[in-house]
């Protein structure tokens, strides 16, 4: 007898099967990455499949990536840049989003659309003008210069998300606050921002990820080796006449760790935060 | 949880505040460096009493060895301080362009010859070393072929750092297994390929991504069908590429593709990976330069299994050649030029090349330079090219947009999207377009 | 048009930091590009004013430019159709209550975290005709279906798209997941009582209530589809024979390789204009409830 319970059970079973099938498909590239990272140089020429693990696992690819490849330095640099840029960016964006949603700004939609255009600018286009200006201001090769550009490029998406979330907060809260004698700043800082924390956490993840993996601007603005970021540093593993793929893949795997940490720490807010941003 | 979040934000802000202090300090250092760099400032004050500070942009493949050399140099020269920034192959091209546009070029930088380095020569961004070379006897010291290739737009555009000639590397063990001899004529070469293919070996390992590896083969075909004189004329655009010899070369290329003499799907392979097939014995030949010996060693292969021959293009069997150089900034002061050359002489001194031999494209382009040990093909290639003569490698002879047109044609013929006749016409059209734009 | 009402200056003060940074980093390069695109320039020497000639040449004489536009158009359609649908599908599945759903969410999001250069390398190997996974797999199960996935001009764009899809599902999936949470349970229950099956509920209740979600996802995806660069450059560099050339890779070649800075910036201006024409009406219309 087919009971309702059985139907539900079968549905769940199918769900799991589909998910596992998809997961297997999904994992192929990741497994390639891992198996390559564990290969010794000779393994590439012995004809073994790209996807099989070698007999002798090459753990020194990982240690080499850290020591010779100075991966830790690059990761430290990237951490500094992201750690500074992300909170600062969110702060600037939230101020603007706050103004656009809760303060008396004329033509708010037009301002919003104006800010949105930043998402559309290809980064390559900004390279030369920014470099010209930075040279005049002596900002080339400085972290400040890089922060500034990153914040600028992040404004559009940040305002998009934060504005969406703030729109969903009822205006009565504002009125009550004003009646209680709050200034605009206090409204922002003491009341609205705490409620917006989920959206902030969301931006923390996406913004951190985007900044961590950013290659183009970092490679052009920063020349000093000690200051390079992870993506730029990883590219130095690509040689002139040949690439040590094991080494490179090991480096990639190591550099992914901090992002995963950030993701895991903030991911529960992720869903909640975006939910607020997308409320109609 | 909110508290933890808030704490993390505060923590990150604090960390970055401290880091911000650190990077502000170093940016202050950079500011002073930038000011005394001389890339903007050619005042005579940067001589005598002050330290001459030099910036040098180099490829990151040299980093490990160069860092040690720089340290040694800086400690033994109290009046010069060199700082090096490392870039990867594509990155350095972009960064140089951006720096050129914003007037932030370093005192010296690495560049290839041909149209790459030529761009900087044509736009007066480099210091013309011709006078210096004359007064310091460079024409006796350096390989004339190298100096020749370093002369761009009528100027000696850089300090020659390597002179590379390209030949056909082949697997001696595979040839032996199938009873093959080194081909001395083009017909013999085709025969060798046929035999290899019959026995399941890909004759030539090549890769089409970014076009320049396949080009190494195509240009040899052009040399074969057009002959040395015409080839040179073609390379300087003195004669049209819409020519039956070019069409014949492209047709033969098409034939090779169809017969499977080139790897399946090579059109999007990465040139860095041609050795995957050659070293694993799936392919028997690879058109490469002297650095390949270094690869053979570093990838743990047996040098006994490899040897080189000059491609039998008929005629003199000339080989493709190119140079790499260090270019000096046009705005360098006299002191900076002297200091730069002093550093470069140190970088390329005999002791250092011996000590750190891995990172150099040996031998150095100096006359009578010592050959690296354990790399027999380096000397092979050099002596063969000395006897046979050389032609400029095509992607340095061409401007980038014409080179790209050639690469497109290579791809198109290989994927049946174009006939060789159309290909020849397309290349010529690109050349004419380029001239029309000037 | 300033009315007699006084302007609320403190309010604008909140927008000021964002405005200053935005104008210097974004708006200034946009105007600079517009200016440069009207000139012939190699990046170093003099700029020669030639008016709209770069644009005219691109549109009327430049075959590669037209190929790039076509490719970007295809890419946009593929992105909007497949990435939207698939990430929505994942979101729906991962929205159900079951054990391990957090793990699976993280798992499918993971590719989004990997640097684009690594993605390109991995997928180049997967597609390798001899030793790549796909062809090996077909060999292993006895099918003689070896193909030249990325070296065949007819399939290369789509092959690259799959790699981009693998990496690109993560972000929209997460956004959709959030959007699904905002559909009020009461409305869904009311629909069930009215006799609607799951599919009808989905189409007629859930999707309309996720209007804002779709706006964010579609806007971001369309912009990304027009700007796509890393995965193309890494896998094929725009080849073979321009079959995968995109506006961003072509702009890069023109500006950095050929030193035709005027032409390159003209291409990027055209890119921005296309995006503006698509996105602005869309967003203005939906954001109008102010």
Coordinates of C-alpha atoms in Angstrom, one line a residue, chain A residues 123 150 210-221 229-236, chain B residues 88 90-92 94, chain C residues 116-117 229-230:
Chain A
X123 CA 37.9 47.7 -14.8
X150 CA 38.5 49.1 -4.4
X210 CA 35.7 40.0 -4.5
X211 CA 38.6 41.9 -2.9
X212 CA 40.6 38.8 -2.1
X213 CA 40.4 37.5 -5.6
X214 CA 40.9 40.8 -7.4
X215 CA 43.8 40.6 -9.9
X216 CA 43.8 43.4 -12.4
X217 CA 44.0 46.5 -10.3
X218 CA 46.2 44.9 -7.7
X219 CA 48.7 43.9 -10.4
X220 CA 48.9 47.3 -11.9
X221 CA 48.9 49.5 -8.8
X229 CA 48.2 40.2 -3.0
X230 CA 47.3 36.6 -3.5
X231 CA 46.0 36.5 -7.1
X232 CA 49.0 38.5 -8.2
X233 CA 51.3 36.3 -6.2
X234 CA 49.8 33.1 -7.6
X235 CA 50.4 34.3 -11.1
X236 CA 54.2 34.4 -10.4
Chain B
X88 CA 54.8 37.5 -14.6
X90 CA 51.7 38.9 -19.4
X91 CA 51.6 41.2 -16.4
X92 CA 54.9 42.9 -17.2
X94 CA 50.5 45.4 -19.3
Chain C
X116 CA 39.5 32.6 -12.1
X117 CA 42.9 31.6 -13.2
X229 CA 36.8 38.4 -19.3
X230 CA 38.9 36.1 -17.0

